[in-house]
Coordinates of C-alpha atoms in Angstrom, one line a residue:
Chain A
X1 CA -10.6 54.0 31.5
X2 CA -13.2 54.5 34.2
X3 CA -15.9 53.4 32.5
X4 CA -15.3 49.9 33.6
X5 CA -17.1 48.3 37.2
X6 CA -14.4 48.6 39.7
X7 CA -14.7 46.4 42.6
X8 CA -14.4 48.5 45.8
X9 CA -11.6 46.2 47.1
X10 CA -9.8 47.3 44.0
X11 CA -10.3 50.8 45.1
X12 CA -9.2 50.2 48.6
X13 CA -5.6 48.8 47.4
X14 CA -4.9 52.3 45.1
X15 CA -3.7 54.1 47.6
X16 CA -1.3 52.0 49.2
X17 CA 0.1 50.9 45.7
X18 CA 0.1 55.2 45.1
X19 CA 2.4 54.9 48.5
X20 CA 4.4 52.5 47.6
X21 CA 4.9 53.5 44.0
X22 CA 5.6 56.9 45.5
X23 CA 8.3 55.7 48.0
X24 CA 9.7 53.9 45.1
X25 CA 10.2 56.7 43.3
X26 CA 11.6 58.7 46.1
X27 CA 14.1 56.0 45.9
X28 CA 15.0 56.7 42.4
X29 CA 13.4 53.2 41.1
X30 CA 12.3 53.3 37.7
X31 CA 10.7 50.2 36.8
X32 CA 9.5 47.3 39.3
X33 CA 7.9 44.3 38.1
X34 CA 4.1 43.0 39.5
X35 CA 6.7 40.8 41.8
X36 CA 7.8 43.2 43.6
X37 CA 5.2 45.2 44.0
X38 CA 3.3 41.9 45.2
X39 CA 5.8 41.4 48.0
X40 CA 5.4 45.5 49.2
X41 CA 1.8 45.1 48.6
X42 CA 1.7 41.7 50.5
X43 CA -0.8 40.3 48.0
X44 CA 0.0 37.7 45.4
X45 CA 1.4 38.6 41.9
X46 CA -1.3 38.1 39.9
X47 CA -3.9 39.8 42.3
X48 CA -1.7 42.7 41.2
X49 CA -1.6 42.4 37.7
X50 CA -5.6 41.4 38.1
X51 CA -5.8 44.7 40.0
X52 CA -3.9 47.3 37.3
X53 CA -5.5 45.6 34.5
X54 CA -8.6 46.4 35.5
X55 CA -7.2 49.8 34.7
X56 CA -6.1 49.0 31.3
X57 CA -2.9 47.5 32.5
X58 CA 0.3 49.3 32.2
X59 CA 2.9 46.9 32.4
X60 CA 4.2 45.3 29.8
X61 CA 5.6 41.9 29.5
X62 CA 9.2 41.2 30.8
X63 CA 9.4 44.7 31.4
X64 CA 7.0 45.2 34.4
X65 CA 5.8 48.7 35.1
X66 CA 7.3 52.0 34.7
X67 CA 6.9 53.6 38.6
X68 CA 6.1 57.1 37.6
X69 CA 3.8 56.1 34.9
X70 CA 2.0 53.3 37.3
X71 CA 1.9 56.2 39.7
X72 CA 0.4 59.3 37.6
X73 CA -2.0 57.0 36.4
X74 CA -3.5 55.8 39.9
X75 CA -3.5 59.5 40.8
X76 CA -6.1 60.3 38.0
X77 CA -8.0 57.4 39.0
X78 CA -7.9 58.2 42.5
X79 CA -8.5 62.2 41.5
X80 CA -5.5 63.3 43.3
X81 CA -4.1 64.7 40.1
X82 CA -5.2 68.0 41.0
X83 CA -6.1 69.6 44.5
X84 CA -8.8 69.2 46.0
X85 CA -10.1 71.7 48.4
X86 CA -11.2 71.2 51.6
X87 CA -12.9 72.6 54.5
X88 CA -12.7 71.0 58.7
X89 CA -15.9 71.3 60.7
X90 CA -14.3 71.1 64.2
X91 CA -11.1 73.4 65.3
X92 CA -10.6 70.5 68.3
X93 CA -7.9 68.2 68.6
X94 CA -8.5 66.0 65.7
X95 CA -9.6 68.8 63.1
X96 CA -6.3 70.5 64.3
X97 CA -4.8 67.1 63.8
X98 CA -6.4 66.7 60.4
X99 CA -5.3 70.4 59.2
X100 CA -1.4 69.9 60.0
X101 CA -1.0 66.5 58.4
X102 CA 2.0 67.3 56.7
X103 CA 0.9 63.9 54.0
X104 CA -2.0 66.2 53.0
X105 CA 0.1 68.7 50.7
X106 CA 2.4 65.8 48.8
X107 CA -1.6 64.0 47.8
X108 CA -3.0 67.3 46.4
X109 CA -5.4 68.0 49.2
X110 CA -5.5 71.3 50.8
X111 CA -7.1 72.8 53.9
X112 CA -8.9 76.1 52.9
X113 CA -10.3 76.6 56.0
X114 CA -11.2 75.4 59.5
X115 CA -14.7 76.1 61.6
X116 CA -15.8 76.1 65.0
X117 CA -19.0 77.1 67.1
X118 CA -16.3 77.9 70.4
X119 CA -15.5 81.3 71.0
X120 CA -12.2 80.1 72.7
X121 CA -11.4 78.2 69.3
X122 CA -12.3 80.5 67.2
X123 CA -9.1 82.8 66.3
X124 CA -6.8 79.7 66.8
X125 CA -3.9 79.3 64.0
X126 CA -3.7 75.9 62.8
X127 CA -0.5 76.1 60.8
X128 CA -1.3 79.4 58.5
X129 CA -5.3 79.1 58.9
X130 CA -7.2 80.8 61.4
X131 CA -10.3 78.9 63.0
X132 CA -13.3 81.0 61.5
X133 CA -16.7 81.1 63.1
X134 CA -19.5 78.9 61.7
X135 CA -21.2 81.9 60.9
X136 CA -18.8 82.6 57.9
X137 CA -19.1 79.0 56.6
X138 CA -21.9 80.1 53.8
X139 CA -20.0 82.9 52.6
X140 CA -16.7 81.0 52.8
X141 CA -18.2 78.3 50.7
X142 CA -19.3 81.0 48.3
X143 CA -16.3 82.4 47.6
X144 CA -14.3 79.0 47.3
X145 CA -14.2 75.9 45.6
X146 CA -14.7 73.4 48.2
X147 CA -15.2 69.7 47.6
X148 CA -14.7 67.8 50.4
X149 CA -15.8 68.9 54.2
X150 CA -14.2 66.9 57.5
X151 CA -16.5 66.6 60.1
X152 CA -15.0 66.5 63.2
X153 CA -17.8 67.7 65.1
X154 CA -19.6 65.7 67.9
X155 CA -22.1 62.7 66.8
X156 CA -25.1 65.3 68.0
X157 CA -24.0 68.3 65.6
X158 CA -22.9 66.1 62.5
X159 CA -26.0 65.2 60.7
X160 CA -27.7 68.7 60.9
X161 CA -23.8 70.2 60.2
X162 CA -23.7 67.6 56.8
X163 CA -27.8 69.2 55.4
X164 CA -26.4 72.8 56.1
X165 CA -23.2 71.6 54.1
X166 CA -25.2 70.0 51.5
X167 CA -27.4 72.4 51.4
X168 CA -24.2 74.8 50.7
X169 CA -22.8 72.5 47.7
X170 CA -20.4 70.4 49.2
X171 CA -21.3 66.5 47.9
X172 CA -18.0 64.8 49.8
X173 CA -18.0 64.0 53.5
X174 CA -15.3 62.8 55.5
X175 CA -17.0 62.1 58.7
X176 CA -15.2 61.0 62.2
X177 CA -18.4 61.8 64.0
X178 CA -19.5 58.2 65.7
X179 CA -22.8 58.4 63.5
X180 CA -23.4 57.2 60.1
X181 CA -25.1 60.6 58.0
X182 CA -27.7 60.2 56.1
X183 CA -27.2 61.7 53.1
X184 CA -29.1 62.5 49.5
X185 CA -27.8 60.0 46.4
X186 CA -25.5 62.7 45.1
X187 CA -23.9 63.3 47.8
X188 CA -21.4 60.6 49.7
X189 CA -19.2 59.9 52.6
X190 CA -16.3 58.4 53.6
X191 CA -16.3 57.4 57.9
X192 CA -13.6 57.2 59.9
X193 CA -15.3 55.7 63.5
X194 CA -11.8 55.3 65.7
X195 CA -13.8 53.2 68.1
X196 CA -15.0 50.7 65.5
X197 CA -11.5 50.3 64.5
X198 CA -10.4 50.0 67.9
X199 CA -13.1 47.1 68.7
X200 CA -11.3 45.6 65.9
X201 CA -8.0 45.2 67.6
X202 CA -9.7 44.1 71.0
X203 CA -11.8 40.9 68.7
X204 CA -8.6 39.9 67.7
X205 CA -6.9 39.9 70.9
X206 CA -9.7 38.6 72.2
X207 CA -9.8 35.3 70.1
X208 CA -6.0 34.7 70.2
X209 CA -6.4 34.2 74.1
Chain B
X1 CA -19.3 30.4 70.6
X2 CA -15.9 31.8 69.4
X3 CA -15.0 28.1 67.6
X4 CA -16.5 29.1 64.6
X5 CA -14.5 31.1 61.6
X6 CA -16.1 34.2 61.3
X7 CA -15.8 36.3 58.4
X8 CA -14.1 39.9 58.6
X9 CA -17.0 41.1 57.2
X10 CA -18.9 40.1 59.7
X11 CA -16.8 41.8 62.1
X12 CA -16.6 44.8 60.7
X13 CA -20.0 44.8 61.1
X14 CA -20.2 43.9 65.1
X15 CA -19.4 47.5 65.9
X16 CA -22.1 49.4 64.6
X17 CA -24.6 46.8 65.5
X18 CA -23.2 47.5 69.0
X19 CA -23.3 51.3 68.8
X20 CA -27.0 50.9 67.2
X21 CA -28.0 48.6 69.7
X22 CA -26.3 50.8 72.3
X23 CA -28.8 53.9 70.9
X24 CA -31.7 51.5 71.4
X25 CA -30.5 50.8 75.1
X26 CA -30.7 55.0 75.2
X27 CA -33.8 55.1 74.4
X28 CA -35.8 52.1 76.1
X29 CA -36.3 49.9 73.8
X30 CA -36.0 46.8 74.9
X31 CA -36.4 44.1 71.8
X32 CA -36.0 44.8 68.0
X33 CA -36.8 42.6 65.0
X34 CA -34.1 41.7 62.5
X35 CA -36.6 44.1 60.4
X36 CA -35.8 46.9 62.3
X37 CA -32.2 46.3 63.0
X38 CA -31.4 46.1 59.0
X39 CA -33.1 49.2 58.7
X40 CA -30.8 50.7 61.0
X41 CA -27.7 48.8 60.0
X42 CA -28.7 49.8 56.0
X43 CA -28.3 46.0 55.1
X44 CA -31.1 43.4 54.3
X45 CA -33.2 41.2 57.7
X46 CA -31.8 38.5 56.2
X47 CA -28.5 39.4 56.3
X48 CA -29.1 40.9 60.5
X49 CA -30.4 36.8 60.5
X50 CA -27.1 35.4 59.1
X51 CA -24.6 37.8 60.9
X52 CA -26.5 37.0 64.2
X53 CA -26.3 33.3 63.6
X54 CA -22.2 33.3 63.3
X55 CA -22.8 34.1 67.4
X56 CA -25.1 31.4 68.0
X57 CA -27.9 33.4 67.4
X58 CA -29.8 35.0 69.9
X59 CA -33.2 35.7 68.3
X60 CA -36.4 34.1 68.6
X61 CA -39.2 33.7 66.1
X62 CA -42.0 36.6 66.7
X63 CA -40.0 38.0 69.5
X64 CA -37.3 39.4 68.2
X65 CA -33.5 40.2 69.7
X66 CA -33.8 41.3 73.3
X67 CA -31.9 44.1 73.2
X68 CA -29.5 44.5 76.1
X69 CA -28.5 40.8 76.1
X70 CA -28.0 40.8 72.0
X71 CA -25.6 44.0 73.2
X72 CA -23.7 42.2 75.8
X73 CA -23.3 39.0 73.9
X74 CA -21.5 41.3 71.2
X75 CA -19.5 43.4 73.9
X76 CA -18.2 39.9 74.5
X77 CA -17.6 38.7 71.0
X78 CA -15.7 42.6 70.9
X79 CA -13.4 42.1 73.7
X80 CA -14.8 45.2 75.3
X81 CA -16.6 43.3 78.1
X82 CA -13.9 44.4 80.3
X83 CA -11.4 47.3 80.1
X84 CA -8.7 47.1 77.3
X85 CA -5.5 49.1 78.9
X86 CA -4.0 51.1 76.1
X87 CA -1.2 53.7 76.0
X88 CA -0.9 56.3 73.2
X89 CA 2.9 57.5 71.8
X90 CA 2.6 60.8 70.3
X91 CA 1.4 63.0 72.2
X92 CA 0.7 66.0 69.3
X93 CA -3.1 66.5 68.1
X94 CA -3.9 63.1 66.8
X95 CA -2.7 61.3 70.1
X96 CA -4.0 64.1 72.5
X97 CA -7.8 63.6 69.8
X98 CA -7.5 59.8 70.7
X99 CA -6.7 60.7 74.2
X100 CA -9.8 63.1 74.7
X101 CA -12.2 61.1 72.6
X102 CA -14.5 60.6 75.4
X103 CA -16.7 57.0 73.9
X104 CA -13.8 55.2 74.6
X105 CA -14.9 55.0 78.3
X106 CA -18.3 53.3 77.3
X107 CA -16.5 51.1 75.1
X108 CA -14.5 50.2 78.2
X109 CA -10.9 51.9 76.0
X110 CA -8.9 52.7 79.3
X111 CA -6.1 55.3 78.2
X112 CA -3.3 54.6 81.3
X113 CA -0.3 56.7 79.4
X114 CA 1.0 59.3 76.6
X115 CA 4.8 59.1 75.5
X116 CA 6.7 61.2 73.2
X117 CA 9.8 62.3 72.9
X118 CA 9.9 65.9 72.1
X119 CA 10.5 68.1 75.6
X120 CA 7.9 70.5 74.6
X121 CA 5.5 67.9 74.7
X122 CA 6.8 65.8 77.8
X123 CA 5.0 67.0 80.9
X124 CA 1.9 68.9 78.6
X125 CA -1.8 67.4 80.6
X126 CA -4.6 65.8 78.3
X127 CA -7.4 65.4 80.3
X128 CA -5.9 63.7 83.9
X129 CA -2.7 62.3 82.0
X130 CA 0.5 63.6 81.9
X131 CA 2.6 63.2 78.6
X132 CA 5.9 61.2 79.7
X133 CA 8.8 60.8 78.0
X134 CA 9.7 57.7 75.9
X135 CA 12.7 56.8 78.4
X136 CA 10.1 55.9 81.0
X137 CA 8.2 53.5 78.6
X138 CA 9.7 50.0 79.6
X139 CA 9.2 50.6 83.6
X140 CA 5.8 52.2 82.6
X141 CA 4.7 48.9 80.9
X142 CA 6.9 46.9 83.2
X143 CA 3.9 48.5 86.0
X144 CA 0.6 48.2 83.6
X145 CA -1.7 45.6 82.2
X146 CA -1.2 47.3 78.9
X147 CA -2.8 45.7 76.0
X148 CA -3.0 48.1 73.0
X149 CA -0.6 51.2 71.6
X150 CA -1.8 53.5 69.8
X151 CA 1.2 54.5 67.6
X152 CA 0.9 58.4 66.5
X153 CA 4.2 58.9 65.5
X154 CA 5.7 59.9 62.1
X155 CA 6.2 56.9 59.6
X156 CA 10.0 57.2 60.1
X157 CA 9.4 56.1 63.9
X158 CA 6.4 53.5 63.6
X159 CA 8.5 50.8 62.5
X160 CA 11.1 50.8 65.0
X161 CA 8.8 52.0 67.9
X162 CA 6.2 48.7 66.9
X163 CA 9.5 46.5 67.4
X164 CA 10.6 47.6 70.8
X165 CA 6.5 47.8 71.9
X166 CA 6.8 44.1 70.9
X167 CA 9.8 43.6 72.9
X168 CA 8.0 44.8 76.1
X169 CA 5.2 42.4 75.3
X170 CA 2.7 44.8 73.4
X171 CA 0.7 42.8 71.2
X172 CA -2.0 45.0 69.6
X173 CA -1.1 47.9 67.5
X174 CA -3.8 50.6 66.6
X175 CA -1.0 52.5 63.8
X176 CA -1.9 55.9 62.5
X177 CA 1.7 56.0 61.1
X178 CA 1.1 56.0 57.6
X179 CA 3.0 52.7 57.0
X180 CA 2.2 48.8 57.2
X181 CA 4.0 47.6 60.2
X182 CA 5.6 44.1 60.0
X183 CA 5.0 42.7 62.8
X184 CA 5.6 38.7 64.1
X185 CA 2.8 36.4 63.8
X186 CA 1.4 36.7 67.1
X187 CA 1.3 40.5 66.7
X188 CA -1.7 42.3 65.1
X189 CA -2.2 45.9 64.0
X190 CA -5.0 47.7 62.7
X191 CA -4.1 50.8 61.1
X192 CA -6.1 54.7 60.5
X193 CA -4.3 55.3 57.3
X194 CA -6.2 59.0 57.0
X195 CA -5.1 60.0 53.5
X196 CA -6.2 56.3 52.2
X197 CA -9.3 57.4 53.5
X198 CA -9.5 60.4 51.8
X199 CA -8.4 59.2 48.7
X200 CA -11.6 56.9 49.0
X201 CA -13.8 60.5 49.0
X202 CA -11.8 62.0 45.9
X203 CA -12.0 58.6 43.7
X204 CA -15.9 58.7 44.2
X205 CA -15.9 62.7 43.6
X206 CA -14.1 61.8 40.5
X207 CA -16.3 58.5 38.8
X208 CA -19.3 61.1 39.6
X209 CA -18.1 63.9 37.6

């Protein structure tokens, strides 16, 4: 099933269709047809059935698409079907932020453990996780199975902090430092940069006026 | 300058070229090549060329982009030429991490207010601003040039907080409530879904395996 080119737009729309297939669920809906879901996902009708086929398609034809099936399956392809661990590099605000998203636990992720250079940090409880020193991060990594680190570090520390991760094992980075990393072909990264996203908004204020 | 449709793309690009050319500014340097720029930006010279051109263009043959001017001409494009006046509601970690994010200020982000509605909260200082509560939002805004909210609030509360935001003439909506807002026309958001984000990581951790 994933042996298929996906186009990354494709990828960007799973998780919204996993949220809305999940809400639907929630709301005891068993079945929705790609017209519906079209009108949640504000794209056309056939965009969605162009999108789930390109996953082998699991509607079928005046039937439409069982919800918890249509949602099971996007979670394998998204590789939320099982948890993946995860480590925060930064017991600030937005690390602290990141750790107590209560979202986290329902999409299989879970926070192992939090890190932090500052004495006055370190020792902090984050919901039940106590901000370790940096100087346990190898053994901590040892001893777990981490996949994916969140930087939340500043944009001076992170790429130094992403070679000592790599360097550790860990291939997935979820970087909020305001720097792009550089990273080797194995490994990869996912950026959140809340000022780009912000000088979004202010273009399109901007050329309303 | 602003006549011409650009593409979202291209947008999406104008911030990092900013934040790169920002670096440059750091360090001296006072022209760059389209050569050097698409080594920075990790895309082709040609496409530094085209992107440049949807602005006019601001290059000349042999010389190169002068630097600070390519810079300001962007700011402008951005909306960030002047200060943006933004207030934040939530005031837990994610709206005290945007609060404290201290690029904002160079990127001319002016945080003027926190809201929430939870007493523990209400009165708590980030940096120089004291959380208020939500019952002083409409005189608040009422007193401000406030241009963007940052919504930091639980999805059950996005929705209905957007709407009464839109009622007191907010326009811009930067939504970290893990929802799509529907907002009327002349209303825009752009929205920090984190665990769409993430999903992003764990879909390219799983087509690796």
């Amino acid at each position: 099933m994933n042996n298929r080119k996906i186009s990354s737009a494709v990828i960007r729309r799973l998780p919204r269709y996993y949220r809305y297939l999940s809400e639907l669920i929630d709301n005891g809906t068993e079945r929705v047809s790609s017209n519906e879901l079209s009108k949640l996902m504000n794209v056309t009708a056939s965009q969605v059935r162009q999108d789930l086929n390109n996953f082998g398609g699991f509607g079928q034809q005046g039937y439409g698409y069982n919800v918890s099936f249509l949602r099971d399956e996007i979670a394998k392809i998204l590789g939320i079907d099982s948890p993946n661990q995860m480590i925060i590099i930064g017991g600030g605000n937005l690390g602290c932020a990141i750790a107590g998203y209560p979202k986290f636990e329902s999409r299989n992720f879970v926070v192992k453990g939090i890190f932090d250079v500052d004495p006055h940090i370190v020792g902090k409880k984050v919901r039940d996780i106590t901000v370790m020193p940096l100087s346990e991060l190898d053994v901590f990594i040892a001893h777990n199975d981490i996949s994916i680190a969140a930087l939340t570090v500043p944009k001076e520390a992170a790429k130094d902090m992403a070679k000592k991760l790599y360097s550790l094992g860990i291939r997935a980075f979820w970087n909020f430092a305001h720097v792009d990393l550089e990273l080797p072909k194995d490994a990869f990264s996912e950026n959140v940069h809340l000022s780009d996203s912000l000088m979004q908004l202010t273009y399109m204020l901007n050329n309303k006026k």
